[in-house]
Amino acid sequence: MNKYIKFTFIFLGIWAIASLVNGLLSGIAIAVLDNNSLSYPVGTLALAVVFSFAFSAPMVGLVWFIGIMAQLAEKKGDALLQFILGTSFVCAIAGALLFIYAFRDEFPNARYVTGLCIIVSALMAVLFFRKQIKAIE
């Protein structure tokens, strides 16, 4: 299989896992820390997962594109993994800061915890696929 197509499928998996984990962790944080969300905890979790999928697509797409460029620059194995981890970390921090400042009035108590969930879920999803990323030649 072409390494770029394989990389695309890996990133679809990364996006799915990161969005699901982030949605669940963020939904729990919002439901627990913001008292106005406690009356509908299942709805809060469901919306958090849906919005996590929707709003993470641009950042995942950016990391995917930069990863393709890294492959064109002949990065392989550990070097490619480290590059993808670094890029994911920077994009996750940008996404977390965007969330923290965009939703500071809607989720005043859970915004920092949710920002941390964004970063943790992004890095965790990349590390989940570390063997597949290292195997790309």
PDB file of C-alpha atoms in Angstrom:
ATOM      1  CA  MET A   1       0.000   0.000   0.000  1.00  0.00           C
ATOM      2  CA  ASN A   2       1.198   3.510  -0.746  1.00  0.00           C
ATOM      3  CA  LYS A   3       2.791   5.106   2.343  1.00  0.00           C
ATOM      4  CA  TYR A   4       0.725   8.290   1.967  1.00  0.00           C
ATOM      5  CA  ILE A   5      -2.550   6.382   1.848  1.00  0.00           C
ATOM      6  CA  LYS A   6      -1.428   4.309   4.826  1.00  0.00           C
ATOM      7  CA  PHE A   7      -0.545   7.534   6.679  1.00  0.00           C
ATOM      8  CA  THR A   8      -3.995   8.953   5.862  1.00  0.00           C
ATOM      9  CA  PHE A   9      -5.716   5.893   7.322  1.00  0.00           C
ATOM     10  CA  ILE A  10      -3.528   6.106  10.422  1.00  0.00           C
ATOM     11  CA  PHE A  11      -4.579   9.722  10.873  1.00  0.00           C
ATOM     12  CA  LEU A  12      -8.243   8.839  10.490  1.00  0.00           C
ATOM     13  CA  GLY A  13      -7.710   6.435  13.402  1.00  0.00           C
ATOM     14  CA  ILE A  14      -5.849   9.072  15.391  1.00  0.00           C
ATOM     15  CA  TRP A  15      -8.672  11.535  14.790  1.00  0.00           C
ATOM     16  CA  ALA A  16     -11.324   9.011  15.865  1.00  0.00           C
ATOM     17  CA  ILE A  17      -9.544   7.975  19.059  1.00  0.00           C
ATOM     18  CA  ALA A  18      -8.490  11.502  20.048  1.00  0.00           C
ATOM     19  CA  SER A  19     -11.984  12.889  19.463  1.00  0.00           C
ATOM     20  CA  LEU A  20     -13.705  10.092  21.344  1.00  0.00           C
ATOM     21  CA  VAL A  21     -11.364  10.257  24.349  1.00  0.00           C
ATOM     22  CA  ASN A  22     -11.431  14.058  24.390  1.00  0.00           C
ATOM     23  CA  GLY A  23     -15.215  14.136  24.129  1.00  0.00           C
ATOM     24  CA  LEU A  24     -15.648  11.687  26.981  1.00  0.00           C
ATOM     25  CA  LEU A  25     -13.094  13.341  29.283  1.00  0.00           C
ATOM     26  CA  SER A  26     -14.266  16.852  28.468  1.00  0.00           C
ATOM     27  CA  GLY A  27     -17.920  15.899  28.821  1.00  0.00           C
ATOM     28  CA  ILE A  28     -17.273  14.418  32.243  1.00  0.00           C
ATOM     29  CA  ALA A  29     -15.291  17.509  33.296  1.00  0.00           C
ATOM     30  CA  ILE A  30     -18.031  19.856  32.101  1.00  0.00           C
ATOM     31  CA  ALA A  31     -20.799  17.795  33.711  1.00  0.00           C
ATOM     32  CA  VAL A  32     -18.984  17.592  37.043  1.00  0.00           C
ATOM     33  CA  LEU A  33     -17.369  21.017  37.323  1.00  0.00           C
ATOM     34  CA  ASP A  34     -20.108  23.196  35.850  1.00  0.00           C
ATOM     35  CA  ASN A  35     -23.211  22.745  37.983  1.00  0.00           C
ATOM     36  CA  ASN A  36     -25.580  23.949  35.261  1.00  0.00           C
ATOM     37  CA  SER A  37     -24.702  20.867  33.185  1.00  0.00           C
ATOM     38  CA  LEU A  38     -25.458  18.300  35.919  1.00  0.00           C
ATOM     39  CA  SER A  39     -29.144  18.091  35.059  1.00  0.00           C
ATOM     40  CA  TYR A  40     -28.309  16.503  31.659  1.00  0.00           C
ATOM     41  CA  PRO A  41     -25.023  14.568  32.045  1.00  0.00           C
ATOM     42  CA  VAL A  42     -25.722  12.123  29.185  1.00  0.00           C
ATOM     43  CA  GLY A  43     -26.604  14.960  26.824  1.00  0.00           C
ATOM     44  CA  THR A  44     -23.486  16.840  27.873  1.00  0.00           C
ATOM     45  CA  LEU A  45     -21.325  13.810  27.124  1.00  0.00           C
ATOM     46  CA  ALA A  46     -22.969  13.202  23.757  1.00  0.00           C
ATOM     47  CA  LEU A  47     -22.600  16.833  22.692  1.00  0.00           C
ATOM     48  CA  ALA A  48     -19.003  16.922  23.878  1.00  0.00           C
ATOM     49  CA  VAL A  49     -18.155  13.898  21.716  1.00  0.00           C
ATOM     50  CA  VAL A  50     -19.934  15.336  18.656  1.00  0.00           C
ATOM     51  CA  PHE A  51     -18.308  18.752  19.025  1.00  0.00           C
ATOM     52  CA  SER A  52     -14.942  17.150  19.678  1.00  0.00           C
ATOM     53  CA  PHE A  53     -15.157  15.355  16.326  1.00  0.00           C
ATOM     54  CA  ALA A  54     -16.256  18.508  14.530  1.00  0.00           C
ATOM     55  CA  PHE A  55     -13.827  21.001  16.019  1.00  0.00           C
ATOM     56  CA  SER A  56     -10.763  18.770  15.999  1.00  0.00           C
ATOM     57  CA  ALA A  57     -10.915  18.133  12.248  1.00  0.00           C
ATOM     58  CA  PRO A  58      -8.971  21.283  11.233  1.00  0.00           C
ATOM     59  CA  MET A  59      -6.153  20.622  13.701  1.00  0.00           C
ATOM     60  CA  VAL A  60      -5.898  16.950  12.759  1.00  0.00           C
ATOM     61  CA  GLY A  61      -5.916  17.945   9.106  1.00  0.00           C
ATOM     62  CA  LEU A  62      -3.086  20.384   9.745  1.00  0.00           C
ATOM     63  CA  VAL A  63      -0.991  17.764  11.553  1.00  0.00           C
ATOM     64  CA  TRP A  64      -1.734  15.264   8.756  1.00  0.00           C
ATOM     65  CA  PHE A  65      -0.612  17.748   6.094  1.00  0.00           C
ATOM     66  CA  ILE A  66       2.584  18.598   7.992  1.00  0.00           C
ATOM     67  CA  GLY A  67       3.193  14.853   8.465  1.00  0.00           C
ATOM     68  CA  ILE A  68       2.878  14.296   4.718  1.00  0.00           C
ATOM     69  CA  MET A  69       5.396  17.091   4.172  1.00  0.00           C
ATOM     70  CA  ALA A  70       7.731  15.429   6.678  1.00  0.00           C
ATOM     71  CA  GLN A  71       7.486  12.187   4.742  1.00  0.00           C
ATOM     72  CA  LEU A  72       8.332  14.034   1.530  1.00  0.00           C
ATOM     73  CA  ALA A  73      11.403  15.339   3.390  1.00  0.00           C
ATOM     74  CA  GLU A  74      12.383  11.685   4.001  1.00  0.00           C
ATOM     75  CA  LYS A  75      11.583  11.478   7.736  1.00  0.00           C
ATOM     76  CA  LYS A  76      11.084   7.850   8.801  1.00  0.00           C
ATOM     77  CA  GLY A  77      10.735   5.742  11.910  1.00  0.00           C
ATOM     78  CA  ASP A  78      11.528   7.433  15.213  1.00  0.00           C
ATOM     79  CA  ALA A  79      12.242  10.775  13.545  1.00  0.00           C
ATOM     80  CA  LEU A  80       8.783  10.798  11.950  1.00  0.00           C
ATOM     81  CA  LEU A  81       7.109   9.803  15.211  1.00  0.00           C
ATOM     82  CA  GLN A  82       8.926  12.520  17.172  1.00  0.00           C
ATOM     83  CA  PHE A  83       8.040  15.073  14.523  1.00  0.00           C
ATOM     84  CA  ILE A  84       4.352  14.068  14.563  1.00  0.00           C
ATOM     85  CA  LEU A  85       4.309  14.139  18.385  1.00  0.00           C
ATOM     86  CA  GLY A  86       5.829  17.615  18.449  1.00  0.00           C
ATOM     87  CA  THR A  87       3.448  18.917  15.821  1.00  0.00           C
ATOM     88  CA  SER A  88       0.483  17.342  17.604  1.00  0.00           C
ATOM     89  CA  PHE A  89       1.571  18.906  20.881  1.00  0.00           C
ATOM     90  CA  VAL A  90       1.797  22.393  19.369  1.00  0.00           C
ATOM     91  CA  CYS A  91      -1.562  22.043  17.597  1.00  0.00           C
ATOM     92  CA  ALA A  92      -3.211  20.616  20.725  1.00  0.00           C
ATOM     93  CA  ILE A  93      -1.952  23.556  22.789  1.00  0.00           C
ATOM     94  CA  ALA A  94      -3.325  25.942  20.164  1.00  0.00           C
ATOM     95  CA  GLY A  95      -6.668  24.130  20.227  1.00  0.00           C
ATOM     96  CA  ALA A  96      -6.750  24.133  24.031  1.00  0.00           C
ATOM     97  CA  LEU A  97      -6.007  27.857  24.204  1.00  0.00           C
ATOM     98  CA  LEU A  98      -8.687  28.525  21.605  1.00  0.00           C
ATOM     99  CA  PHE A  99     -11.190  26.534  23.657  1.00  0.00           C
ATOM    100  CA  ILE A 100     -10.195  28.192  26.927  1.00  0.00           C
ATOM    101  CA  TYR A 101     -10.645  31.705  25.573  1.00  0.00           C
ATOM    102  CA  ALA A 102     -13.596  31.072  23.240  1.00  0.00           C
ATOM    103  CA  PHE A 103     -15.724  29.341  25.882  1.00  0.00           C
ATOM    104  CA  ARG A 104     -14.584  31.144  29.025  1.00  0.00           C
ATOM    105  CA  ASP A 105     -18.117  32.355  29.781  1.00  0.00           C
ATOM    106  CA  GLU A 106     -19.944  29.109  28.935  1.00  0.00           C
ATOM    107  CA  PHE A 107     -17.742  26.769  30.991  1.00  0.00           C
ATOM    108  CA  PRO A 108     -16.003  28.939  33.596  1.00  0.00           C
ATOM    109  CA  ASN A 109     -15.131  26.112  35.978  1.00  0.00           C
ATOM    110  CA  ALA A 110     -14.212  23.398  33.472  1.00  0.00           C
ATOM    111  CA  ARG A 111     -12.349  25.322  30.806  1.00  0.00           C
ATOM    112  CA  TYR A 112      -8.798  24.612  32.051  1.00  0.00           C
ATOM    113  CA  VAL A 113      -9.486  20.944  32.728  1.00  0.00           C
ATOM    114  CA  THR A 114     -11.053  20.630  29.293  1.00  0.00           C
ATOM    115  CA  GLY A 115      -8.014  22.314  27.743  1.00  0.00           C
ATOM    116  CA  LEU A 116      -5.808  19.753  29.457  1.00  0.00           C
ATOM    117  CA  CYS A 117      -8.065  16.968  28.139  1.00  0.00           C
ATOM    118  CA  ILE A 118      -7.519  18.262  24.596  1.00  0.00           C
ATOM    119  CA  ILE A 119      -3.746  18.031  24.962  1.00  0.00           C
ATOM    120  CA  VAL A 120      -3.748  14.644  26.684  1.00  0.00           C
ATOM    121  CA  SER A 121      -6.130  13.031  24.201  1.00  0.00           C
ATOM    122  CA  ALA A 122      -4.175  14.278  21.172  1.00  0.00           C
ATOM    123  CA  LEU A 123      -0.855  12.955  22.441  1.00  0.00           C
ATOM    124  CA  MET A 124      -2.398   9.720  23.661  1.00  0.00           C
ATOM    125  CA  ALA A 125      -3.946   9.028  20.249  1.00  0.00           C
ATOM    126  CA  VAL A 126      -0.639   9.607  18.436  1.00  0.00           C
ATOM    127  CA  LEU A 127       1.176   7.328  20.883  1.00  0.00           C
ATOM    128  CA  PHE A 128      -1.522   4.685  20.389  1.00  0.00           C
ATOM    129  CA  PHE A 129      -0.458   4.479  16.719  1.00  0.00           C
ATOM    130  CA  ARG A 130       3.293   4.757  17.352  1.00  0.00           C
ATOM    131  CA  LYS A 131       4.138   1.315  15.935  1.00  0.00           C
ATOM    132  CA  GLN A 132       2.229   2.022  12.738  1.00  0.00           C
ATOM    133  CA  ILE A 133       3.849   5.445  12.319  1.00  0.00           C
ATOM    134  CA  LYS A 134       7.338   4.016  12.904  1.00  0.00           C
ATOM    135  CA  ALA A 135       6.680   1.254  10.360  1.00  0.00           C
ATOM    136  CA  ILE A 136       5.975   3.694   7.523  1.00  0.00           C
ATOM    137  CA  GLU A 137       8.916   3.512   5.115  1.00  0.00           C
TER     138      GLU A 137
END
